């Protein structure tokens, strides 16, 4: 059959002047129109299931491990002993599952504005929502901006911002006020990580994220790149920072090497390598 006679899902990425398509096995298999966004589920031919929000791919069965591992383990191993963690966004629960692998963690609060993302993940990505019944997990469906604003000062060890692109409901999560509120809620030595889009396409945005973190009191700060085939350009990033004194190079390398749980991508050496930013990115971020 010719491609034009087959079913495809395409994400059009205007800022990068590009698009990416997946061959589908069937028409759309599920969708919800929530008060916040349009969530769709597709059965692809080679990536398993695919969730899109407002036309942007959020995850696929086949490659979400890359993003979820890199959004969590570098931050958690950069903290001496993370106990209290907050995830802003993350409604598919993939990041939550990775955080729960750390036995120092006593409480993880996930605040996603859209309950429908979690409900669809439970149906279509049950392998990611397995942690939701863990007594340490607390799932809230609420406005993350307000939750962080109202959080007690110096009360959190790690904050993970697992958001959609900076348009629509997530826009405020990329602003200076929210990041300042996150730093206030972090304990000194606490670690923040924000999904920071593509190192190739979104350099201005990454610079803005880093400026926000510096202004809010980041001691050390780094943007870690990693492959993520299902996102525009196939390459994505997580920007990490420590509140106050501390060095990201001093992460718990031995604990990461001897971790008592499995990962499919993350390991201590990739973590160390990721802390070294490529020259083109350094230049763009100066
Ligand atoms: N976080 C989405 C990153 C943005 C993807 N952007 C895009 N496809 N244009 C995903 C949530 C996974 N837990």
XYZ file of N, CA and C and ligand atoms in Angstrom:
871
model
N 0.844 -1.207 0.000
C 0.000 0.000 0.000
C 0.878 1.256 0.000
N 0.451 2.246 -0.709
C 1.210 3.499 -0.745
C 1.000 4.274 0.555
N 2.013 5.008 0.999
C 1.865 5.761 2.250
C 0.612 6.636 2.257
N 0.282 7.213 1.117
C -0.883 8.118 1.120
C -2.201 7.369 1.305
N -2.169 6.059 1.155
C -3.381 5.270 1.393
C -3.405 4.667 2.790
N -2.342 4.919 3.565
C -2.287 4.372 4.922
C -2.718 5.432 5.928
N -2.944 4.974 7.179
C -3.307 5.907 8.249
C -2.053 6.335 8.988
N -1.893 7.634 9.153
C -0.727 8.172 9.871
C -1.192 9.203 10.894
N -0.465 9.285 12.013
C -0.626 10.431 12.908
C 0.582 11.338 12.702
N 0.344 12.615 12.518
C 1.445 13.573 12.328
C 1.418 14.641 13.412
N 2.573 14.864 14.033
C 2.731 16.070 14.857
C 3.426 17.113 14.008
N 2.767 18.250 13.807
C 3.361 19.373 13.078
C 4.035 20.265 14.094
N 5.340 20.485 13.906
C 6.053 21.322 14.864
C 6.499 22.606 14.163
N 5.621 23.599 14.183
C 5.884 24.842 13.436
C 7.182 25.536 13.862
N 7.465 25.674 15.186
C 8.686 26.403 15.560
C 9.954 25.782 14.976
N 9.972 24.464 14.823
C 11.147 23.802 14.255
C 11.038 23.661 12.747
N 9.892 24.059 12.174
C 9.686 23.906 10.739
C 9.761 22.458 10.309
N 9.157 21.569 11.111
C 9.258 20.142 10.813
C 8.009 19.414 11.299
N 7.899 18.159 10.907
C 6.791 17.326 11.374
C 7.288 15.900 11.466
N 6.592 15.095 12.250
C 6.966 13.681 12.365
C 5.684 12.847 12.362
N 5.721 11.704 11.665
C 4.516 10.889 11.528
C 4.733 9.452 11.994
N 3.666 8.855 12.501
C 3.666 7.447 12.889
C 2.614 6.710 12.072
N 3.004 5.574 11.545
C 2.042 4.706 10.882
C 1.130 4.112 11.942
N -0.164 4.137 11.692
C -1.144 3.650 12.664
C -1.699 2.301 12.247
N -2.146 1.544 13.258
C -2.819 0.268 12.968
C -4.317 0.463 12.793
N -4.810 1.574 13.340
C -6.254 1.810 13.310
C -6.501 3.301 13.427
N -7.730 3.696 13.272
C -8.132 5.074 13.581
C -7.857 5.327 15.054
N -7.998 6.568 15.472
C -7.848 6.936 16.886
C -8.590 5.948 17.772
N -7.947 5.491 18.856
C -8.629 4.485 19.677
C -9.311 5.077 20.910
N -8.938 6.297 21.308
C -9.611 6.903 22.469
C -9.330 8.403 22.461
N -10.160 9.158 23.138
C -9.898 10.591 23.296
C -10.781 11.184 24.369
N -10.331 12.292 24.940
C -11.134 13.062 25.894
C -10.947 14.538 25.575
N -12.035 15.267 25.672
C -11.926 16.727 25.634
C -12.174 17.219 27.038
N -11.090 17.551 27.740
C -11.217 18.010 29.119
C -11.415 19.528 29.082
N -11.694 20.128 30.240
C -11.781 21.597 30.243
C -10.449 22.263 29.876
N -9.368 21.500 29.884
C -8.049 22.105 29.674
C -7.455 21.823 28.306
N -7.746 20.619 27.763
C -7.043 20.224 26.542
C -7.715 19.029 25.868
N -7.231 18.726 24.664
C -7.752 17.604 23.892
C -6.716 16.478 23.935
N -7.098 15.350 24.523
C -6.151 14.240 24.697
C -6.571 13.117 23.758
N -5.617 12.609 22.981
C -5.939 11.543 22.020
C -4.993 10.358 22.214
N -5.524 9.170 21.945
C -4.715 7.944 22.023
C -4.775 7.227 20.663
N -3.605 6.833 20.164
C -3.506 6.104 18.899
C -2.771 4.784 19.117
N -3.106 3.795 18.305
C -2.342 2.546 18.272
C -1.412 2.625 17.066
N -0.124 2.764 17.309
C 0.803 2.883 16.178
C 1.251 1.494 15.721
N 1.896 1.467 14.555
C 2.368 0.180 14.024
C 3.653 -0.267 14.715
N 4.499 0.682 15.155
C 5.805 0.256 15.681
C 6.215 0.883 17.014
N 5.448 1.851 17.518
C 5.810 2.497 18.793
C 4.821 2.167 19.904
N 3.981 1.187 19.713
C 2.960 0.885 20.719
C 1.906 1.977 20.699
N 1.375 2.310 21.864
C 0.355 3.362 21.918
C 1.023 4.727 21.992
N 0.290 5.721 21.544
C 0.807 7.096 21.516
C -0.257 8.003 22.118
N 0.160 8.856 23.072
C -0.751 9.867 23.611
C -0.343 11.235 23.084
N -1.319 11.957 22.543
C -1.060 13.329 22.103
C -1.969 14.274 22.878
N -1.447 15.444 23.228
C -2.262 16.491 23.845
C -2.192 17.712 22.937
N -3.360 18.161 22.519
C -3.456 19.295 21.598
C -2.502 19.133 20.409
N -2.443 17.905 19.892
C -1.656 17.633 18.686
C -0.179 17.357 18.930
N 0.289 17.489 20.190
C 1.704 17.265 20.500
C 1.873 15.911 21.175
N 2.861 15.142 20.716
C 3.084 13.818 21.293
C 3.619 13.957 22.722
N 2.975 13.286 23.646
C 3.407 13.270 25.046
C 4.256 12.052 25.342
N 3.814 10.901 24.838
C 4.601 9.692 25.063
C 4.140 8.585 24.142
N 5.056 7.615 23.959
C 4.677 6.365 23.313
C 5.118 5.226 24.238
N 4.500 4.086 24.049
C 4.863 2.903 24.834
C 6.343 2.595 24.681
N 6.825 2.719 23.454
C 8.167 2.211 23.138
C 9.292 3.067 23.689
N 9.140 4.390 23.713
C 10.322 5.192 24.051
C 10.148 6.138 25.239
N 9.045 6.020 26.002
C 8.865 6.963 27.120
C 9.894 6.755 28.230
N 10.537 5.580 28.266
C 11.509 5.329 29.338
C 12.665 6.329 29.292
N 13.022 6.769 28.099
C 14.153 7.704 27.968
C 13.843 8.985 28.747
N 12.718 9.567 28.428
C 12.324 10.837 29.069
C 12.077 10.650 30.563
N 11.326 9.636 30.927
C 10.960 9.494 32.343
C 12.174 9.192 33.220
N 13.102 8.416 32.718
C 14.309 8.133 33.514
C 15.183 9.375 33.633
N 15.304 10.134 32.537
C 16.199 11.297 32.576
C 15.576 12.505 33.277
N 14.276 12.503 33.420
C 13.594 13.571 34.169
C 13.620 13.304 35.676
N 14.059 12.125 36.089
C 13.965 11.788 37.507
C 15.321 11.417 38.129
N 15.973 10.379 37.611
C 17.148 9.847 38.314
C 18.313 10.844 38.445
N 18.646 11.627 37.411
C 19.725 12.611 37.639
C 19.389 13.559 38.791
N 18.161 14.001 38.892
C 17.778 14.925 39.973
C 17.836 14.213 41.325
N 17.307 13.007 41.404
C 17.256 12.303 42.695
C 18.647 11.904 43.169
N 19.527 11.517 42.227
C 20.897 11.163 42.647
C 21.768 12.406 42.867
N 21.238 13.599 42.507
C 21.969 14.840 42.805
C 21.660 15.341 44.210
N 20.699 14.715 44.861
C 20.331 15.093 46.231
C 20.922 14.074 47.190
N 21.328 14.530 48.373
C 21.986 13.619 49.327
C 21.079 12.478 49.784
N 19.796 12.765 49.963
C 18.886 11.716 50.428
C 17.454 12.203 50.274
N 16.942 12.219 49.040
C 15.631 12.839 48.785
C 14.489 12.100 49.485
N 13.729 12.826 50.285
C 12.588 12.223 50.995
C 11.254 12.755 50.476
N 11.167 14.070 50.313
C 9.889 14.676 49.891
C 10.029 15.243 48.483
N 9.202 14.718 47.580
C 9.297 15.065 46.159
C 7.942 15.583 45.679
N 7.965 16.594 44.812
C 6.739 17.035 44.138
C 6.935 16.934 42.636
N 5.917 16.444 41.953
C 5.923 16.410 40.484
C 4.815 17.343 40.011
N 5.186 18.342 39.226
C 4.178 19.250 38.670
C 3.891 18.776 37.249
N 2.642 18.500 36.946
C 2.294 17.861 35.667
C 2.441 16.357 35.843
N 2.980 15.706 34.810
C 3.305 14.276 34.950
C 2.100 13.358 35.041
N 0.950 13.803 34.562
C -0.304 13.062 34.740
C -0.300 11.627 34.241
N 0.603 11.302 33.303
C 0.647 9.906 32.838
C 1.299 8.985 33.866
N 1.925 9.569 34.890
C 2.487 8.843 36.045
C 3.791 8.112 35.754
N 4.368 8.329 34.571
C 5.636 7.682 34.235
C 6.791 8.187 35.094
N 6.824 9.480 35.370
C 7.890 10.034 36.227
C 7.688 9.552 37.661
N 6.452 9.542 38.101
C 6.121 9.078 39.463
C 6.665 7.665 39.701
N 6.451 6.788 38.737
C 6.912 5.401 38.881
C 8.428 5.346 39.070
N 9.165 6.174 38.344
C 10.634 6.192 38.481
C 11.039 6.735 39.848
N 10.367 7.797 40.312
C 10.700 8.388 41.619
C 10.505 7.351 42.726
N 9.442 6.565 42.621
C 9.124 5.582 43.659
C 10.160 4.453 43.731
N 11.021 4.347 42.723
C 12.081 3.326 42.781
C 13.143 3.673 43.822
N 13.186 4.942 44.262
C 14.205 5.381 45.238
C 13.703 5.126 46.655
N 14.436 4.308 47.400
C 13.885 3.940 48.714
C 14.067 5.016 49.781
N 14.834 6.067 49.492
C 14.888 7.196 50.441
C 13.577 7.989 50.424
N 12.853 7.901 49.310
C 11.667 8.748 49.118
C 10.538 8.304 50.035
N 10.025 9.271 50.815
C 8.936 8.963 51.754
C 7.585 9.447 51.252
N 7.609 10.512 50.444
C 6.349 11.066 49.960
C 6.548 11.736 48.596
N 5.690 11.387 47.642
C 5.706 12.044 46.336
C 4.321 12.601 46.077
N 4.225 13.901 45.914
C 2.939 14.511 45.573
C 2.984 14.899 44.106
N 2.033 14.402 43.347
C 1.952 14.754 41.925
C 0.747 15.658 41.731
N 0.989 16.805 41.114
C -0.091 17.779 40.926
C -0.250 18.029 39.439
N -1.244 17.409 38.837
C -1.534 17.648 37.420
C -2.899 18.302 37.342
N -3.026 19.291 36.496
C -4.280 20.035 36.418
C -5.396 19.188 35.801
N -5.017 18.147 35.040
C -6.005 17.446 34.217
C -6.128 15.964 34.590
N -7.160 15.656 35.338
C -7.384 14.263 35.770
C -7.535 13.304 34.581
N -8.018 13.808 33.453
C -8.276 12.926 32.303
C -6.984 12.309 31.748
N -5.857 13.007 31.911
C -4.577 12.445 31.446
C -4.285 11.163 32.229
N -4.497 11.221 33.535
C -4.236 10.044 34.379
C -5.235 8.932 34.081
N -6.495 9.295 33.892
C -7.505 8.263 33.610
C -7.184 7.537 32.300
N -6.752 8.278 31.284
C -6.400 7.630 30.015
C -5.110 6.812 30.142
N -4.170 7.300 30.956
C -2.929 6.529 31.165
C -3.255 5.209 31.860
N -4.170 5.239 32.821
C -4.542 3.994 33.523
C -5.071 2.948 32.548
N -5.791 3.424 31.533
C -6.378 2.492 30.562
C -5.340 2.043 29.527
N -4.561 2.991 29.013
C -3.723 2.691 27.842
C -2.239 2.501 28.146
N -1.791 2.987 29.313
C -0.387 2.806 29.708
C -0.340 2.268 31.134
N -1.008 1.129 31.401
C -1.089 0.625 32.778
C 0.285 0.303 33.363
N 1.267 0.054 32.495
C 2.617 -0.226 32.989
C 3.223 1.015 33.664
N 2.688 2.207 33.374
C 3.205 3.442 33.984
C 2.454 3.837 35.253
N 1.257 3.335 35.427
C 0.441 3.774 36.577
C 0.482 2.750 37.718
N 1.374 1.761 37.590
C 1.501 0.713 38.611
C 1.840 1.264 39.990
N 2.523 2.428 40.026
C 2.948 2.970 41.313
C 1.856 3.746 42.033
N 0.730 3.958 41.370
C -0.249 4.909 41.928
C -0.845 4.474 43.270
N -0.818 3.187 43.543
C -1.353 2.715 44.834
C -0.297 2.671 45.927
N 0.925 3.018 45.587
C 1.985 3.049 46.598
C 1.585 4.035 47.693
N 1.682 3.637 48.969
C 1.250 4.543 50.048
C 2.039 5.854 50.072
N 3.207 5.891 49.439
C 4.010 7.133 49.416
C 3.518 8.113 48.357
N 2.669 7.636 47.436
C 2.218 8.477 46.316
C 0.913 9.192 46.651
N 0.881 10.476 46.315
C -0.293 11.294 46.592
C -0.641 12.027 45.297
N -1.742 11.634 44.658
C -2.105 12.226 43.367
C -3.153 13.311 43.547
N -2.814 14.528 43.116
C -3.763 15.640 43.196
C -4.068 16.134 41.787
N -5.300 16.524 41.568
C -5.659 17.111 40.273
C -5.996 18.565 40.534
N -5.007 19.396 40.328
C -5.109 20.773 40.776
C -4.126 21.631 39.979
N -4.178 22.911 40.219
C -3.296 23.854 39.541
C -1.917 23.849 40.227
N -0.912 23.361 39.518
C 0.436 23.261 40.081
C 1.015 24.613 40.480
N 0.671 25.643 39.725
C 1.158 26.995 40.054
C 0.701 27.387 41.454
N -0.583 27.173 41.717
C -1.154 27.558 43.015
C -0.621 26.646 44.121
N -0.473 25.349 43.807
C 0.008 24.395 44.828
C 1.394 24.794 45.307
N 2.274 25.112 44.353
C 3.650 25.514 44.720
C 3.621 26.857 45.458
N 2.774 27.765 44.993
C 2.706 29.081 45.654
C 2.313 28.918 47.121
N 1.409 27.958 47.380
C 0.914 27.767 48.746
C 1.760 26.780 49.555
N 2.740 26.134 48.918
C 3.556 25.134 49.640
C 4.371 25.836 50.728
N 4.614 25.098 51.794
C 5.433 25.632 52.877
C 6.856 25.925 52.376
N 7.471 26.969 52.898
C 8.867 27.271 52.527
C 9.780 26.150 53.027
N 10.852 25.893 52.306
C 11.872 24.908 52.714
C 11.257 23.550 53.076
N 10.324 23.064 52.272
C 9.631 21.825 52.648
C 9.883 20.665 51.682
N 10.505 20.914 50.535
C 10.654 19.849 49.535
C 12.122 19.600 49.205
N 12.449 18.343 48.907
C 13.813 17.988 48.532
C 14.019 18.070 47.018
N 13.006 17.646 46.268
C 13.121 17.633 44.804
C 11.794 18.080 44.193
N 11.878 18.945 43.173
C 10.688 19.318 42.390
C 10.961 18.947 40.934
N 10.026 18.203 40.339
C 10.141 17.763 38.948
C 9.022 18.418 38.155
N 9.388 19.190 37.130
C 8.360 19.862 36.327
C 8.240 19.113 34.999
N 7.247 18.228 34.943
C 7.022 17.347 33.790
C 5.800 17.872 33.046
N 6.030 18.922 32.271
C 4.903 19.643 31.677
C 4.805 19.403 30.182
N 3.744 19.929 29.596
C 3.622 20.021 28.142
C 4.461 21.218 27.674
N 4.400 21.516 26.390
C 5.121 22.671 25.842
C 4.584 23.957 26.495
N 5.384 25.045 26.418
C 4.971 26.287 27.090
C 3.872 27.064 26.376
N 2.813 26.376 26.022
C 1.639 27.042 25.474
C 0.441 26.416 26.172
N -0.666 27.104 26.267
C -1.831 26.528 26.940
C -1.603 26.431 28.437
N -2.141 25.369 29.070
C -2.135 25.292 30.528
C -0.735 25.351 31.153
N 0.311 24.986 30.390
C 1.660 24.912 30.978
C 2.432 26.232 30.903
N 1.871 27.232 30.243
C 2.639 28.458 29.986
C 3.261 29.039 31.263
N 2.453 29.131 32.312
C 2.927 29.734 33.558
C 4.069 28.969 34.209
N 4.189 27.677 33.868
C 5.244 26.853 34.475
C 6.630 27.230 33.949
N 6.667 28.028 32.888
C 7.947 28.459 32.328
C 8.261 29.902 32.721
N 7.452 30.496 33.571
C 7.647 31.900 33.950
C 8.495 32.046 35.201
N 9.085 33.236 35.397
C 9.993 33.461 36.536
C 9.306 33.348 37.895
N 8.034 33.742 37.974
C 7.371 33.716 39.280
C 7.213 32.283 39.793
N 6.802 31.380 38.903
C 6.629 29.979 39.310
C 7.964 29.378 39.768
N 9.015 29.663 39.014
C 10.327 29.102 39.381
C 10.795 29.687 40.718
N 10.552 30.975 40.929
C 10.902 31.583 42.220
C 10.114 30.905 43.345
N 8.848 30.618 43.094
C 8.027 29.935 44.105
C 8.569 28.522 44.379
N 9.036 27.842 43.319
C 9.625 26.502 43.500
C 10.850 26.589 44.398
N 11.707 27.556 44.135
C 12.929 27.676 44.951
C 12.591 27.979 46.407
N 11.549 28.756 46.631
C 11.138 29.046 48.012
C 10.667 27.755 48.686
N 9.967 26.916 47.953
C 9.434 25.676 48.530
C 10.506 24.608 48.735
N 11.622 24.727 47.992
C 12.711 23.751 48.156
C 13.491 24.037 49.429
N 13.973 22.953 50.052
C 14.932 23.131 51.149
C 16.276 23.576 50.554
N 17.133 24.235 51.332
C 18.483 24.508 50.836
C 19.127 23.182 50.431
N 19.809 23.154 49.299
C 20.377 21.895 48.808
C 19.368 21.072 48.023
N 18.138 21.562 47.947
C 17.100 20.882 47.165
C 17.395 20.991 45.669
N 16.776 20.099 44.903
C 17.065 20.020 43.465
C 15.777 20.207 42.675
N 15.873 21.011 41.617
C 14.722 21.204 40.725
C 15.115 20.693 39.344
N 14.179 20.078 38.640
C 14.422 19.691 37.249
C 13.184 20.048 36.435
N 13.442 20.696 35.311
C 12.340 21.114 34.437
C 12.559 20.549 33.047
N 11.515 19.988 32.442
C 11.654 19.533 31.055
C 11.874 20.796 30.222
N 12.964 20.797 29.413
C 13.348 22.053 28.768
C 13.442 21.931 27.243
N 12.592 21.043 26.672
C 12.404 21.018 25.227
C 13.698 20.619 24.485
N 13.760 20.927 23.178
C 14.852 20.408 22.343
C 16.083 21.301 22.361
N 17.275 20.712 22.626
C 18.507 21.504 22.593
C 18.772 22.100 21.213
N 18.205 21.471 20.186
C 18.457 21.934 18.824
C 17.507 23.072 18.434
N 16.256 22.966 18.881
C 15.232 23.911 18.405
C 14.955 25.036 19.397
N 15.033 24.715 20.695
C 14.464 25.654 21.686
C 15.524 26.308 22.572
N 16.607 26.769 21.951
C 17.694 27.318 22.769
C 17.281 28.574 23.536
N 16.454 29.399 22.921
C 16.034 30.633 23.609
C 15.203 30.285 24.841
N 14.371 29.268 24.687
C 13.552 28.839 25.827
C 14.432 28.284 26.948
N 15.419 27.486 26.576
C 16.327 26.900 27.580
C 17.071 28.016 28.311
N 17.483 29.018 27.561
C 18.181 30.147 28.191
C 17.249 30.837 29.199
N 15.989 30.986 28.805
C 15.015 31.615 29.709
C 14.828 30.806 30.985
N 14.755 29.480 30.848
C 14.609 28.599 32.010
C 15.812 28.764 32.941
N 16.995 28.800 32.343
C 18.214 28.921 33.154
C 18.293 30.289 33.828
N 17.887 31.333 33.110
C 17.876 32.675 33.721
C 16.913 32.702 34.907
N 15.745 32.074 34.722
C 14.762 32.026 35.824
C 15.354 31.320 37.040
N 16.042 30.206 36.781
C 16.589 29.419 37.896
C 17.707 30.183 38.596
N 18.567 30.834 37.796
C 19.656 31.616 38.406
C 19.081 32.730 39.257
N 18.086 33.437 38.702
C 17.504 34.571 39.434
C 16.837 34.098 40.720
N 16.369 32.836 40.714
C 15.652 32.317 41.887
C 16.599 31.764 42.947
N 17.906 31.675 42.625
C 18.849 31.232 43.656
C 19.528 29.904 43.369
N 19.650 29.554 42.073
C 20.356 28.313 41.733
C 21.846 28.489 41.999
N 22.465 27.538 42.700
C 23.905 27.519 42.862
C 24.494 26.937 41.597
N 24.328 25.655 41.388
C 24.817 25.014 40.169
C 23.625 24.699 39.275
N 23.882 24.612 37.988
C 22.796 24.477 37.016
C 23.336 23.814 35.750
N 22.577 22.919 35.155
C 23.051 22.193 33.974
C 21.860 21.742 33.123
N 22.055 21.733 31.797
C 21.038 21.198 30.892
C 21.538 19.870 30.333
N 20.839 18.789 30.652
C 21.213 17.440 30.202
C 20.393 17.067 28.976
N 21.076 16.725 27.890
C 20.380 16.288 26.685
C 20.241 14.775 26.677
N 19.231 14.308 26.004
C 19.046 12.854 25.871
C 18.203 12.581 24.639
N 18.359 11.386 24.056
C 17.534 11.061 22.886
C 16.071 10.890 23.275
N 15.175 11.389 22.470
C 13.745 11.139 22.689
C 13.087 11.140 21.310
N 13.118 9.982 20.640
C 12.680 9.912 19.245
C 11.273 10.469 18.996
N 10.366 10.375 19.955
C 8.990 10.788 19.656
C 8.757 12.290 19.786
N 9.776 13.056 20.207
C 9.586 14.510 20.321
C 10.277 15.221 19.153
N 9.841 16.444 18.846
C 10.422 17.165 17.708
C 11.954 17.208 17.779
N 12.598 16.878 16.692
C 14.059 16.791 16.515
C 14.640 15.503 17.092
N 13.847 14.719 17.820
C 14.342 13.444 18.340
C 15.292 13.577 19.510
N 15.424 14.806 20.016
C 16.429 15.093 21.042
C 15.777 16.016 22.045
N 15.928 15.760 23.319
C 15.214 16.553 24.323
C 16.162 16.930 25.457
N 15.659 17.662 26.447
C 16.555 18.065 27.525
C 15.824 18.238 28.838
N 16.606 18.138 29.906
C 16.122 18.398 31.261
C 17.100 19.391 31.871
N 16.595 20.487 32.420
C 17.485 21.455 33.065
C 17.376 21.291 34.576
N 18.545 21.055 35.192
C 18.617 20.765 36.633
C 19.295 21.904 37.366
N 18.880 22.163 38.584
C 19.578 23.159 39.400
C 19.480 22.773 40.870
N 20.464 23.245 41.624
C 20.484 23.059 43.080
C 20.163 24.391 43.726
N 19.355 24.387 44.763
C 19.091 25.619 45.516
C 20.268 25.892 46.453
N 20.895 27.032 46.257
C 22.006 27.427 47.131
C 23.284 26.695 46.789
N 24.124 26.519 47.804
C 25.430 25.880 47.608
C 25.261 24.445 47.118
N 26.252 23.950 46.419
C 26.213 22.553 45.991
C 26.622 22.442 44.540
N 27.097 21.257 44.161
C 27.563 21.041 42.801
C 26.865 19.822 42.203
N 26.382 19.971 40.989
C 25.746 18.827 40.317
C 26.783 17.760 39.944
N 28.062 18.169 39.834
C 29.112 17.181 39.543
C 29.316 16.231 40.717
N 28.888 16.652 41.900
C 29.081 15.836 43.109
C 27.880 14.915 43.353
N 27.223 14.485 42.288
C 26.057 13.603 42.475
C 26.486 12.264 43.075
N 25.530 11.499 43.602
C 25.851 10.232 44.294
C 26.195 9.153 43.261
N 27.377 9.260 42.707
C 27.783 8.357 41.632
C 27.782 6.895 42.090
N 28.298 6.647 43.297
C 28.373 5.253 43.776
C 26.965 4.682 43.956
N 26.056 5.477 44.503
C 24.674 4.998 44.667
C 24.028 4.745 43.303
N 24.323 5.630 42.340
C 23.752 5.461 40.998
C 24.316 4.204 40.329
N 25.598 3.909 40.583
C 26.220 2.705 39.992
C 25.674 1.428 40.619
N 25.364 1.518 41.915
C 24.929 0.311 42.639
C 23.434 0.318 42.926
N 22.673 1.046 42.181
C 21.247 1.191 42.493
C 20.561 -0.170 42.526
N 19.563 -0.251 43.413
C 18.911 -1.538 43.653
C 17.725 -1.755 42.701
N 17.630 -0.911 41.678
C 16.497 -1.051 40.743
C 17.019 -0.970 39.309
N 16.187 -1.432 38.384
C 16.583 -1.439 36.978
C 16.166 -0.159 36.276
N 17.000 0.246 35.322
C 16.597 1.286 34.383
C 16.976 0.774 32.998
N 16.356 1.335 31.982
C 16.635 0.879 30.616
C 17.631 1.790 29.904
N 17.732 3.044 30.339
C 18.647 4.000 29.715
C 19.609 4.594 30.737
N 19.064 5.138 31.812
C 19.893 5.855 32.788
C 20.955 4.954 33.397
N 22.171 5.460 33.491
C 23.180 4.845 34.359
C 24.132 5.943 34.811
N 24.985 5.610 35.765
C 25.844 6.623 36.384
C 26.772 7.291 35.369
N 27.256 6.517 34.397
C 28.198 7.102 33.432
C 27.496 8.010 32.441
N 26.299 7.632 32.010
C 25.535 8.538 31.136
C 25.180 9.821 31.883
N 24.909 9.686 33.183
C 24.608 10.856 34.014
C 25.824 11.784 34.016
N 26.993 11.206 34.314
C 28.208 12.028 34.367
C 28.468 12.687 33.015
N 28.341 11.902 31.953
C 28.577 12.451 30.612
C 27.595 13.560 30.267
N 26.349 13.383 30.682
C 25.308 14.366 30.372
C 25.560 15.715 31.019
N 26.307 15.717 32.120
C 26.595 16.977 32.819
C 27.557 17.854 32.023
N 28.206 17.267 31.035
C 29.120 18.027 30.180
C 28.331 18.530 28.968
N 28.096 19.835 28.915
C 27.220 20.371 27.858
C 27.993 20.542 26.548
N 27.387 20.176 25.412
C 28.070 20.333 24.123
C 28.342 21.807 23.791
N 29.402 22.021 23.009
C 29.870 23.393 22.736
C 28.788 24.274 22.111
N 28.015 23.717 21.167
C 27.030 24.577 20.487
C 25.981 25.081 21.471
N 25.680 24.237 22.459
C 24.655 24.624 23.429
C 25.222 25.659 24.401
N 26.425 25.380 24.876
C 27.118 26.351 25.751
C 27.122 27.726 25.099
N 27.505 27.744 23.805
C 27.616 29.024 23.093
C 26.250 29.707 23.020
N 25.216 28.915 22.746
C 23.881 29.507 22.596
C 23.333 30.004 23.930
N 23.826 29.453 25.018
C 23.248 29.785 26.327
C 24.009 30.905 27.033
N 25.120 31.342 26.444
C 25.917 32.382 27.107
C 25.199 33.716 27.130
N 6.054 16.046 28.515
C 5.984 16.571 27.202
C 7.146 17.223 26.611
C 6.736 18.037 25.453
C 6.608 17.300 24.161
N 6.443 18.256 23.115
C 6.047 17.991 21.868
N 5.793 16.776 21.483
N 5.878 18.965 21.050
C 5.480 14.793 28.406
C 4.875 14.193 29.557
C 5.432 12.827 29.737
N 5.275 12.453 31.095
